[in-house]
Tab-separated table of C-alpha atoms in Angstrom:
chain	number	residue	atom	x	y	z
P	162	MET	CA	50.782	-69.747	-199.513
P	163	GLU	CA	49.056	-68.084	-197.026
P	164	GLN	CA	49.494	-64.432	-196.945
P	165	SER	CA	51.485	-62.647	-194.747
P	166	GLU	CA	51.930	-59.214	-192.874
P	167	GLU	CA	51.357	-56.107	-195.489
P	168	ILE	CA	54.400	-54.275	-194.918
P	169	ILE	CA	53.891	-51.846	-198.186
P	170	ARG	CA	50.495	-51.317	-199.146
P	171	VAL	CA	49.922	-48.471	-202.080
P	172	GLU	CA	46.881	-47.088	-203.051
P	173	ASN	CA	45.176	-44.992	-205.952
P	174	LEU	CA	49.008	-43.365	-205.403
P	175	SER	CA	49.253	-40.163	-208.215
P	176	LYS	CA	51.882	-37.574	-208.321
P	177	SER	CA	52.285	-34.347	-210.054
P	178	PHE	CA	55.242	-32.325	-211.351
P	179	GLY	CA	52.753	-29.252	-212.564
P	180	THR	CA	50.953	-29.970	-214.998
P	181	THR	CA	52.973	-33.030	-215.541
P	182	GLU	CA	51.333	-36.470	-214.385
P	183	VAL	CA	54.206	-39.165	-213.276
P	184	ILE	CA	52.046	-41.240	-211.213
P	185	ARG	CA	48.557	-42.196	-212.199
P	186	ASP	CA	46.117	-44.241	-209.689
P	187	ILE	CA	48.864	-46.662	-208.798
P	188	SER	CA	48.116	-49.110	-206.157
P	189	PHE	CA	49.790	-52.304	-204.717
P	190	SER	CA	51.077	-53.818	-201.872
P	191	VAL	CA	54.514	-56.014	-200.916
P	192	TYR	CA	54.596	-58.467	-198.826
P	193	LYS	CA	56.845	-59.573	-195.489
P	194	GLY	CA	59.488	-61.753	-196.512
P	195	GLU	CA	59.064	-60.306	-200.960
P	196	VAL	CA	60.717	-59.325	-203.405
P	197	LEU	CA	59.287	-56.877	-205.619
P	198	GLY	CA	60.288	-55.839	-209.146
P	199	ILE	CA	59.602	-52.746	-210.900
P	200	ILE	CA	60.372	-51.994	-214.531
P	201	GLY	CA	59.629	-50.041	-217.569
P	202	PRO	CA	61.255	-47.524	-219.206
P	203	SER	CA	63.007	-44.070	-218.472
P	204	GLY	CA	60.478	-41.448	-217.111
P	205	SER	CA	57.914	-44.162	-216.487
P	206	GLY	CA	57.203	-43.054	-213.076
P	207	LYS	CA	59.419	-46.496	-211.204
P	208	SER	CA	61.666	-44.120	-209.057
P	209	THR	CA	58.762	-41.599	-208.265
P	210	ILE	CA	57.100	-44.224	-206.874
P	211	LEU	CA	59.663	-45.214	-203.973
P	212	ARG	CA	60.756	-41.440	-203.345
P	213	CYS	CA	57.369	-40.804	-202.121
P	214	ILE	CA	57.284	-43.705	-200.024
P	215	THR	CA	60.816	-42.362	-198.681
P	216	GLN	CA	58.867	-38.810	-197.644
P	217	LEU	CA	61.279	-37.383	-200.762
P	218	GLU	CA	58.110	-36.618	-202.659
P	219	SER	CA	54.774	-35.266	-201.708
P	220	VAL	CA	52.023	-36.844	-202.763
P	221	SER	CA	49.318	-35.868	-204.980
P	222	GLY	CA	46.650	-37.813	-204.046
P	223	GLY	CA	46.628	-41.790	-202.882
P	224	SER	CA	47.290	-43.798	-199.508
P	225	ILE	CA	50.459	-44.626	-198.272
P	226	THR	CA	50.603	-47.356	-195.225
P	227	ILE	CA	53.478	-48.996	-194.454
P	228	CYS	CA	53.502	-51.644	-191.787
P	229	GLY	CA	49.879	-51.129	-191.095
P	230	ARG	CA	50.261	-47.608	-190.033
P	231	SER	CA	49.476	-44.400	-192.130
P	232	LEU	CA	52.171	-42.526	-194.130
P	233	VAL	CA	49.171	-40.390	-196.187
P	234	LYS	CA	46.440	-41.584	-196.114
P	235	ASP	CA	43.550	-39.515	-199.056
P	236	CYS	CA	46.838	-37.222	-199.643
P	237	VAL	CA	46.329	-36.129	-196.313
P	238	TYR	CA	49.982	-36.991	-194.265
P	239	ALA	CA	50.565	-38.326	-190.237
P	240	GLY	CA	51.663	-35.740	-187.492
P	241	LYS	CA	55.856	-34.829	-187.684
P	242	LYS	CA	56.495	-37.275	-184.978
P	243	GLU	CA	54.273	-40.561	-187.297
P	244	LEU	CA	55.815	-39.338	-190.295
P	245	ARG	CA	59.370	-39.869	-188.621
P	246	ASP	CA	58.573	-43.013	-187.441
P	247	ILE	CA	57.542	-44.230	-190.170
P	248	ALA	CA	60.458	-42.878	-192.446
P	249	LEU	CA	62.640	-45.264	-190.010
P	250	LYS	CA	61.581	-48.538	-190.994
P	251	VAL	CA	61.969	-48.289	-194.970
P	252	GLY	CA	65.779	-48.457	-196.423
P	253	LEU	CA	66.146	-46.591	-199.500
P	254	VAL	CA	69.903	-47.605	-201.958
P	255	PHE	CA	70.011	-44.632	-204.261
P	256	GLN	CA	71.529	-44.530	-207.662
P	257	ASN	CA	74.450	-42.510	-207.076
P	258	PHE	CA	74.897	-43.752	-203.508
P	259	ASN	CA	75.014	-40.547	-202.127
P	260	LEU	CA	77.322	-42.393	-199.468
P	261	PHE	CA	78.658	-38.871	-197.051
P	262	PRO	CA	81.898	-38.564	-197.966
P	263	HIS	CA	83.965	-36.397	-194.772
P	264	TYR	CA	83.421	-40.256	-193.293
P	265	SER	CA	85.058	-43.241	-193.263
P	266	VAL	CA	83.057	-46.673	-194.645
P	267	LEU	CA	82.872	-47.296	-191.080
P	268	LYS	CA	81.235	-44.238	-189.635
P	269	ASN	CA	79.301	-43.670	-193.079
P	270	VAL	CA	77.736	-47.234	-191.610
P	271	THR	CA	77.689	-46.542	-187.455
P	272	ASP	CA	77.147	-42.248	-187.611
P	273	ALA	CA	72.458	-43.137	-188.312
P	274	GLN	CA	73.084	-45.599	-185.644
P	275	ILE	CA	73.997	-43.202	-183.195
P	276	HIS	CA	72.418	-40.066	-184.015
P	277	VAL	CA	69.311	-41.208	-184.637
P	278	LEU	CA	68.302	-44.626	-183.426
P	279	GLY	CA	71.127	-43.326	-180.003
P	280	LYS	CA	73.248	-46.478	-180.028
P	281	SER	CA	76.218	-46.464	-177.846
P	282	LYS	CA	79.137	-46.529	-180.267
P	283	GLU	CA	80.778	-49.840	-179.329
P	284	GLU	CA	76.861	-50.978	-180.889
P	285	ALA	CA	76.808	-49.408	-183.941
P	286	GLU	CA	80.178	-50.269	-184.364
P	287	TYR	CA	79.813	-54.381	-183.867
P	288	THR	CA	76.496	-53.642	-185.774
P	289	ALA	CA	78.194	-52.295	-188.876
P	290	ALA	CA	81.323	-55.031	-188.492
P	291	GLN	CA	78.714	-57.417	-189.280
P	292	LEU	CA	77.323	-55.403	-192.745
P	293	LEU	CA	80.465	-54.929	-193.701
P	294	ALA	CA	81.121	-58.000	-193.556
P	295	ARG	CA	78.559	-59.723	-194.872
P	296	VAL	CA	78.734	-57.211	-198.165
P	297	GLY	CA	82.316	-58.285	-198.437
P	298	LEU	CA	84.342	-54.752	-196.807
P	299	SER	CA	85.888	-55.755	-193.647
P	300	ALA	CA	88.905	-55.271	-195.064
P	301	LYS	CA	88.170	-50.967	-195.897
P	302	ALA	CA	86.346	-49.811	-192.889
P	303	ASP	CA	88.851	-47.393	-191.915
P	304	SER	CA	88.790	-45.842	-195.793
P	305	TYR	CA	86.759	-43.061	-197.561
P	306	PRO	CA	84.413	-43.488	-200.123
P	307	CYS	CA	86.759	-41.315	-202.508
P	308	GLU	CA	89.386	-44.481	-202.382
P	309	LEU	CA	86.208	-47.027	-203.107
P	310	SER	CA	84.853	-48.571	-206.381
P	311	GLY	CA	81.510	-47.669	-207.310
P	312	GLY	CA	80.185	-51.029	-206.286
P	313	GLN	CA	82.218	-50.825	-202.724
P	314	GLN	CA	80.699	-48.031	-202.821
P	315	GLN	CA	77.458	-48.958	-203.500
P	316	ARG	CA	77.700	-52.038	-200.712
P	317	VAL	CA	78.210	-49.897	-198.676
P	318	SER	CA	75.347	-47.942	-199.190
P	319	ILE	CA	73.842	-50.971	-198.814
P	320	ALA	CA	75.242	-51.615	-195.330
P	321	ARG	CA	74.121	-47.880	-194.355
P	322	SER	CA	70.794	-48.800	-194.850
P	323	LEU	CA	70.074	-52.098	-193.210
P	324	ALA	CA	72.308	-50.650	-190.138
P	325	LEU	CA	68.608	-49.145	-189.230
P	326	LYS	CA	67.099	-51.976	-189.492
P	327	PRO	CA	64.402	-50.988	-192.175
P	328	GLU	CA	61.534	-53.442	-192.068
P	329	VAL	CA	61.723	-52.851	-196.183
P	330	LEU	CA	64.538	-52.356	-198.015
P	331	LEU	CA	63.878	-50.508	-201.384
P	332	PHE	CA	66.820	-49.779	-204.240
P	333	ASP	CA	66.266	-47.229	-207.184
P	334	GLU	CA	68.598	-48.547	-209.739
P	335	PRO	CA	71.182	-49.516	-207.997
P	336	THR	CA	73.511	-50.794	-210.297
P	337	SER	CA	72.717	-47.652	-213.014
P	338	ALA	CA	75.615	-45.971	-212.159
P	339	LEU	CA	78.042	-49.224	-212.712
P	340	ASP	CA	79.962	-51.248	-215.324
P	341	PRO	CA	78.640	-54.911	-215.405
P	342	GLU	CA	80.834	-56.600	-213.940
P	343	LEU	CA	80.534	-54.302	-210.643
P	344	THR	CA	76.943	-54.625	-211.335
P	345	GLY	CA	77.054	-58.436	-210.531
P	346	GLU	CA	78.693	-57.186	-206.993
P	347	ILE	CA	75.539	-55.488	-206.363
P	348	LEU	CA	72.828	-57.847	-207.631
P	349	ALA	CA	74.842	-61.160	-205.626
P	350	VAL	CA	74.662	-59.272	-202.904
P	351	ILE	CA	70.575	-58.143	-203.111
P	352	LYS	CA	70.249	-61.718	-203.935
P	353	ASP	CA	72.203	-62.928	-200.786
P	354	LEU	CA	68.849	-60.310	-198.741
P	355	ALA	CA	66.246	-61.564	-200.721
P	356	ALA	CA	67.493	-65.064	-199.574
P	357	GLU	CA	67.611	-64.335	-196.039
P	358	LYS	CA	63.326	-62.967	-196.752
P	359	MET	CA	64.578	-59.359	-196.369
P	360	THR	CA	60.912	-57.687	-198.046
P	361	MET	CA	62.730	-55.138	-200.473
P	362	VAL	CA	61.628	-53.578	-203.740
P	363	VAL	CA	63.543	-52.716	-206.701
P	364	VAL	CA	63.214	-50.805	-209.243
P	365	THR	CA	65.715	-52.018	-212.405
P	366	HIS	CA	67.242	-52.563	-215.448
P	367	GLU	CA	68.229	-55.518	-215.884
P	368	MET	CA	65.718	-57.843	-216.633
P	369	ALA	CA	67.671	-61.842	-215.652
P	370	PHE	CA	67.591	-60.413	-212.324
P	371	ALA	CA	64.198	-59.327	-211.707
P	372	ARG	CA	62.966	-62.356	-212.899
P	373	ASP	CA	64.860	-64.495	-210.952
P	374	THR	CA	65.059	-62.189	-207.390
P	375	SER	CA	61.647	-61.030	-207.879
P	376	ASN	CA	57.933	-62.473	-205.891
P	377	HIS	CA	55.881	-59.902	-208.225
P	378	ILE	CA	57.116	-57.777	-211.009
P	379	ILE	CA	55.143	-54.634	-211.471
P	380	PHE	CA	55.554	-53.538	-215.238
P	381	MET	CA	54.812	-49.352	-215.805
P	382	ASP	CA	54.735	-47.016	-218.184
P	383	GLY	CA	53.605	-43.500	-218.746
P	384	GLY	CA	52.949	-43.360	-215.013
P	385	VAL	CA	50.424	-46.192	-214.766
P	386	ILE	CA	50.912	-50.130	-214.175
P	387	VAL	CA	50.830	-51.828	-217.678
P	388	GLU	CA	51.345	-54.932	-216.313
P	389	GLU	CA	52.050	-56.994	-213.617
P	390	GLY	CA	52.047	-61.253	-211.793
P	391	SER	CA	54.618	-63.140	-211.345
P	392	PRO	CA	58.085	-63.371	-212.994
P	393	GLN	CA	57.226	-65.868	-215.337
P	394	GLU	CA	54.080	-64.523	-216.462
P	395	VAL	CA	55.815	-60.241	-217.265
P	396	ILE	CA	58.987	-61.343	-218.036
P	397	ASN	CA	59.068	-64.575	-220.451
P	398	ASN	CA	55.018	-64.347	-221.961
P	399	PRO	CA	54.107	-60.687	-221.783
P	400	LYS	CA	50.191	-59.733	-222.399
P	401	GLN	CA	50.033	-56.447	-223.567
P	402	THR	CA	51.838	-55.183	-226.819
P	403	ARG	CA	53.474	-52.808	-224.643
P	404	THR	CA	55.925	-54.823	-222.615
P	405	ARG	CA	55.546	-56.583	-225.373
P	406	SER	CA	57.943	-53.947	-226.854
P	407	PHE	CA	59.865	-52.742	-224.307
P	408	LEU	CA	60.783	-56.716	-223.396
P	409	ALA	CA	61.138	-57.486	-227.150
P	410	ARG	CA	65.157	-56.670	-227.209
P	411	PHE	CA	65.419	-58.890	-224.199
P	412	ASN	CA	63.433	-62.277	-225.277
P	413	ALA	CA	64.911	-61.994	-229.050
L	329	MET	CA	105.039	2.492	-185.458
L	330	LEU	CA	104.836	-0.798	-183.819
L	331	GLN	CA	101.546	0.936	-181.651
L	332	GLY	CA	100.185	1.427	-185.533
L	333	SER	CA	101.273	-1.910	-186.836
L	334	VAL	CA	99.113	-3.562	-183.212
L	335	THR	CA	96.166	-1.546	-184.196
L	336	SER	CA	96.322	-2.832	-187.782
L	337	LEU	CA	96.082	-6.279	-186.524
L	338	GLU	CA	93.195	-5.588	-183.564
L	339	VAL	CA	90.569	-4.466	-186.469
L	340	PHE	CA	92.346	-7.592	-188.654
L	341	PHE	CA	91.084	-10.067	-186.258
L	342	LEU	CA	88.217	-8.996	-184.710
L	343	THR	CA	87.117	-8.174	-188.533
L	344	LEU	CA	87.740	-11.925	-188.864
L	345	VAL	CA	86.259	-13.283	-185.543
L	346	PHE	CA	83.148	-11.683	-185.242
L	347	ALA	CA	81.915	-11.642	-189.489
L	348	VAL	CA	82.933	-15.441	-189.895
L	349	PRO	CA	79.831	-16.552	-187.642
L	350	LEU	CA	77.591	-13.585	-188.824
L	351	ALA	CA	77.870	-15.019	-191.794
L	352	LEU	CA	75.699	-17.390	-191.375
L	353	PRO	CA	72.942	-15.667	-190.923
L	354	VAL	CA	73.045	-13.535	-193.801
L	355	ALA	CA	73.469	-16.476	-195.850
L	356	ALA	CA	70.738	-18.342	-193.945
L	357	GLY	CA	68.633	-14.855	-194.666
L	358	ARG	CA	69.552	-14.849	-198.517
L	359	MET	CA	68.667	-18.402	-198.825
L	360	THR	CA	64.842	-18.768	-196.996
L	361	LYS	CA	61.749	-19.056	-198.476
L	362	ASN	CA	60.154	-16.837	-196.382
L	363	LYS	CA	60.116	-13.815	-198.895
L	364	ILE	CA	60.256	-10.791	-196.956
L	365	LEU	CA	63.447	-11.715	-195.036
L	366	SER	CA	64.868	-12.831	-198.358
L	367	ALA	CA	64.165	-10.053	-200.418
L	368	VAL	CA	65.840	-7.958	-197.231
L	369	THR	CA	68.985	-9.261	-197.108
L	370	LYS	CA	69.087	-9.466	-201.336
L	371	ILE	CA	69.105	-5.370	-200.545
L	372	PHE	CA	71.698	-5.584	-197.742
L	373	LEU	CA	73.751	-7.467	-199.577
L	374	LEU	CA	73.987	-5.443	-203.311
L	375	ILE	CA	74.309	-2.356	-201.032
L	376	ILE	CA	77.092	-3.591	-199.019
L	377	ARG	CA	79.057	-4.863	-202.068
L	378	GLY	CA	77.934	-2.745	-203.860
L	379	THR	CA	79.255	0.355	-202.377
L	380	PRO	CA	82.903	0.774	-201.906
L	381	LEU	CA	84.557	-0.304	-198.323
L	382	MET	CA	85.647	3.501	-197.970
L	383	LEU	CA	82.818	5.547	-197.905
L	384	GLN	CA	81.082	2.593	-195.775
L	385	LEU	CA	83.014	3.291	-193.236
L	386	LEU	CA	82.088	6.784	-193.260
L	387	VAL	CA	79.181	6.675	-193.500
L	388	VAL	CA	79.307	4.377	-190.116
L	389	TYR	CA	80.963	6.740	-188.529
L	390	PHE	CA	79.374	10.236	-189.143
L	391	GLY	CA	76.299	9.197	-189.995
L	392	PRO	CA	75.069	9.030	-186.212
L	393	GLY	CA	75.786	12.154	-185.910
L	394	LEU	CA	73.981	13.209	-189.201
L	395	LEU	CA	71.384	12.185	-188.214
L	396	CYS	CA	71.677	14.123	-184.793
L	397	ILE	CA	72.017	17.692	-186.870
L	398	TRP	CA	68.551	16.545	-189.057
L	399	ILE	CA	66.800	15.240	-185.847
L	400	ASN	CA	67.223	18.101	-184.138
L	401	LYS	CA	66.666	20.581	-186.794
L	402	GLN	CA	63.393	19.075	-187.280
L	403	PHE	CA	62.168	19.060	-183.918
L	404	GLY	CA	64.354	21.980	-181.935
L	405	THR	CA	65.794	19.209	-179.594
L	406	ASP	CA	69.264	18.640	-178.873
L	407	ILE	CA	70.715	15.399	-178.777
L	408	ARG	CA	74.302	14.956	-179.496
L	409	LEU	CA	76.156	11.604	-180.879
L	410	THR	CA	79.062	10.152	-182.020
L	411	TRP	CA	80.971	7.112	-181.026
L	412	PRO	CA	85.039	5.908	-181.092
L	413	ARG	CA	86.962	5.885	-184.135
L	414	PHE	CA	88.004	2.490	-183.543
L	415	LEU	CA	84.670	0.766	-182.531
L	416	ALA	CA	83.012	2.585	-185.734
L	417	ALA	CA	86.322	1.605	-188.101
L	418	ASN	CA	84.974	-1.973	-186.842
L	419	VAL	CA	81.603	-1.903	-187.130
L	420	ALA	CA	81.985	-0.633	-191.199
L	421	LEU	CA	84.116	-4.159	-191.428
L	422	ILE	CA	82.582	-6.422	-189.411
L	423	ILE	CA	79.361	-5.411	-191.666
L	424	ASN	CA	81.528	-5.594	-194.827
L	425	TYR	CA	82.943	-8.929	-194.374
L	426	ALA	CA	79.580	-10.573	-193.577
L	427	ALA	CA	78.070	-9.720	-196.880
L	428	TYR	CA	80.414	-11.337	-198.581
L	429	PHE	CA	81.030	-13.491	-196.026
L	430	ALA	CA	77.755	-15.138	-196.722
L	431	GLU	CA	77.767	-14.932	-200.338
L	432	ILE	CA	81.104	-17.592	-200.108
L	433	TYR	CA	79.056	-19.798	-198.006
L	434	ARG	CA	76.100	-19.720	-199.517
L	435	GLY	CA	78.142	-21.098	-203.143
L	436	GLY	CA	78.722	-23.689	-200.904
L	437	ILE	CA	76.148	-24.855	-198.677
L	438	GLU	CA	74.231	-24.583	-202.914
L	439	SER	CA	77.394	-26.725	-204.349
L	440	VAL	CA	76.511	-29.829	-202.003
L	441	PRO	CA	74.796	-31.902	-204.078
L	442	GLN	CA	71.271	-32.604	-203.642
L	443	GLY	CA	71.588	-35.989	-202.448
L	444	GLN	CA	73.300	-35.624	-199.806
L	445	TYR	CA	70.206	-34.021	-198.227
L	446	GLU	CA	68.094	-37.112	-199.164
L	447	ALA	CA	70.052	-39.737	-198.412
L	448	ALA	CA	69.956	-38.117	-194.472
L	449	LYS	CA	66.687	-37.224	-194.421
L	450	VAL	CA	65.722	-41.306	-195.485
L	451	LEU	CA	68.342	-42.055	-192.752
L	452	GLY	CA	66.059	-40.583	-190.493
L	453	TYR	CA	68.644	-37.547	-189.564
L	454	THR	CA	66.517	-34.380	-188.056
L	455	LYS	CA	67.639	-30.878	-190.045
L	456	ASN	CA	69.630	-29.449	-187.946
L	457	GLN	CA	71.969	-32.879	-187.456
L	458	THR	CA	71.612	-32.998	-191.248
L	459	PHE	CA	73.268	-29.335	-191.869
L	460	PHE	CA	75.674	-29.726	-188.390
L	461	TYR	CA	76.982	-34.124	-189.347
L	462	ILE	CA	76.177	-33.983	-193.270
L	463	ILE	CA	76.445	-30.225	-194.326
L	464	LEU	CA	78.817	-27.852	-193.260
L	465	PRO	CA	81.518	-29.946	-192.637
L	466	GLN	CA	81.118	-30.925	-196.669
L	467	VAL	CA	80.927	-26.959	-197.097
L	468	VAL	CA	83.702	-25.631	-194.895
L	469	LYS	CA	86.267	-28.109	-197.049
L	470	ARG	CA	84.493	-26.132	-200.213
L	471	ILE	CA	84.983	-22.703	-199.609
L	472	ILE	CA	88.545	-22.372	-197.968
L	473	PRO	CA	90.087	-21.167	-201.073
L	474	ALA	CA	87.881	-18.181	-201.084
L	475	MET	CA	87.874	-17.517	-197.870
L	476	GLY	CA	91.510	-17.430	-197.712
L	477	ASN	CA	90.607	-14.366	-200.864
L	478	GLU	CA	89.228	-12.661	-198.970
L	479	VAL	CA	90.850	-12.867	-195.400
L	480	ILE	CA	94.037	-11.581	-197.750
L	481	THR	CA	92.061	-9.011	-198.409
L	482	LEU	CA	91.002	-8.229	-195.147
L	483	VAL	CA	94.386	-8.017	-194.133
L	484	LYS	CA	95.389	-4.950	-196.478
L	485	ASP	CA	91.671	-3.317	-196.551
L	486	THR	CA	92.453	-2.790	-192.663
L	487	ALA	CA	94.378	0.400	-194.391
L	488	LEU	CA	91.306	1.874	-195.156
L	489	VAL	CA	89.960	2.719	-191.682
L	490	GLN	CA	92.539	5.737	-191.402
L	491	ILE	CA	90.005	7.163	-193.706
L	492	ILE	CA	88.234	7.959	-190.705
L	493	GLY	CA	91.009	8.737	-188.333
L	494	VAL	CA	91.640	5.491	-186.657
L	495	SER	CA	95.813	5.110	-186.340
L	496	GLU	CA	97.278	2.178	-188.532
L	497	LEU	CA	99.592	1.005	-189.588
L	498	LEU	CA	99.475	2.548	-193.096
L	499	ARG	CA	98.719	5.857	-191.518
L	500	VAL	CA	101.613	5.923	-189.167
L	501	ALA	CA	103.324	5.714	-191.556
L	502	GLN	CA	102.914	7.898	-194.053
L	503	GLU	CA	103.322	10.676	-191.078
L	504	THR	CA	106.986	9.030	-189.748
L	505	GLN	CA	107.620	9.304	-194.419
L	506	SER	CA	106.990	12.703	-194.142
L	507	ARG	CA	108.543	13.118	-191.196
L	508	LEU	CA	112.401	11.383	-191.479
L	509	PHE	CA	111.382	12.673	-195.324
L	510	SER	CA	112.991	8.855	-195.598
L	511	PHE	CA	110.848	6.036	-197.704
L	512	MET	CA	111.776	3.281	-195.780
L	513	PRO	CA	109.104	3.713	-193.454
L	514	LEU	CA	106.595	2.478	-196.175
L	515	PHE	CA	109.123	-0.001	-197.272
L	516	VAL	CA	108.920	-1.164	-193.730
L	517	ALA	CA	104.401	-0.951	-193.574
L	518	GLY	CA	104.885	-3.522	-196.897
L	519	VAL	CA	106.737	-5.381	-195.785
L	520	PHE	CA	103.728	-5.805	-192.343
L	521	TYR	CA	101.371	-6.807	-194.958
L	522	PHE	CA	103.544	-8.902	-196.816
L	523	VAL	CA	104.444	-11.268	-194.110
L	524	MET	CA	101.158	-11.236	-192.369
L	525	ASN	CA	99.808	-12.549	-195.804
L	526	TRP	CA	101.909	-15.160	-196.391
L	527	ALA	CA	101.048	-16.201	-192.620
L	528	VAL	CA	97.661	-16.557	-193.701
L	529	GLU	CA	98.110	-18.621	-196.805
L	530	ALA	CA	100.426	-20.671	-194.953
L	531	ILE	CA	96.743	-21.260	-192.434
L	532	PHE	CA	94.943	-21.683	-195.445
L	533	VAL	CA	97.001	-23.927	-197.056
L	534	ARG	CA	97.156	-26.151	-193.617
L	535	ILE	CA	93.821	-26.566	-193.771
L	536	GLU	CA	93.221	-27.426	-197.499
L	537	LYS	CA	96.027	-30.165	-196.699
L	538	ARG	CA	94.306	-31.729	-193.250
L	539	LEU	CA	90.711	-31.661	-195.607
L	540	ALA	CA	92.202	-33.244	-198.104
L	541	TYR	CA	91.663	-36.391	-196.734
L	542	TYR	CA	87.849	-37.102	-198.990
L	543	LYS	CA	86.864	-35.227	-201.893
């Protein structure tokens, strides 16, 4: 397979909170159209990686490059304007949705387009209508988030992220707050996006989903990458003992 | 007594109009990462909320004059400074209520989940946009009950400005009572405060209902 454009490059990334090292010397790349699955036990640093890439946390060491532009190089951050430009290339879907409760579903999807990208209201609403149709929520455009189920809220938040046309969409345990039925709804949406070659990084505890959707899997524990490779290798035939014990219940 | 109630209403509205916006920078000062500014604000809030409003009225009205006497004694000068009672009464109430409002605002701002800030940041909103579009509307909804409480207290606190000689409703009512030797003026004053707060309550209930469309 020919190597396509590199969307995210993480090199020797480390992050500490006080004296606790959460991430230690991690490197990986995500290429255009690829889905990277990150699995591992709670507290292994998976979410922190996404939070570093989206600038919600500052790194303690290492470099992050997004679409060829340096976000942080050897722990030195780019200028304010560059950081903002880079931030717009990356979308993030949160575990607990974080929709804006005072805005209707439609406004949740249009507001950032208008205030951040400077689009006209008509243009923003046209884009929003398409995205809401895509996640199956056209009928809910005028509802408020509190009137929706968790699965519906998460689908709105995916539409909200897509509305800004990011180069890559990151998912931080998008189904962990949902029951199994609603989980299916969200996974179906992500699978659709994968089929359309959307570049994505998915942190998840849904092993079957990670195996079936990802092109590449990273298994993390204790802030380091323990094992990585194709889904078949890592999930079906793990080589490391730690990976095996983590997946024991799944593979049993 | 009509003039008295007009004075009470003036004090009420002036305090509200100035204290509501003034409390925003005070709340910001309380929450800032700048240690000096936040320490100064904390001390200010401690003093204002820790001493009687009546005492504050006296200090604001007589303070400048007493300060002049002291300066004149020290330096042999002859400065005199007095200011209108009505103005002093309003200034004292505005400072006092801005302090209480600021703490209510702070509670409201800090109760908005961190995830709202994070979602806004990831979507590319600037800090100002995040505050005015995302956070502030949610703060308003959260502080309405506490603000209603405080505004009702303000209606009754306007009666305190008589301590520096402002002829507000209760003082006029008391004077009329001793002049006519009748309980009626005090009763009328009581009804006035009650009706006033009834209106305040009704307005707040209305605002709450209007904001009830989301949780």
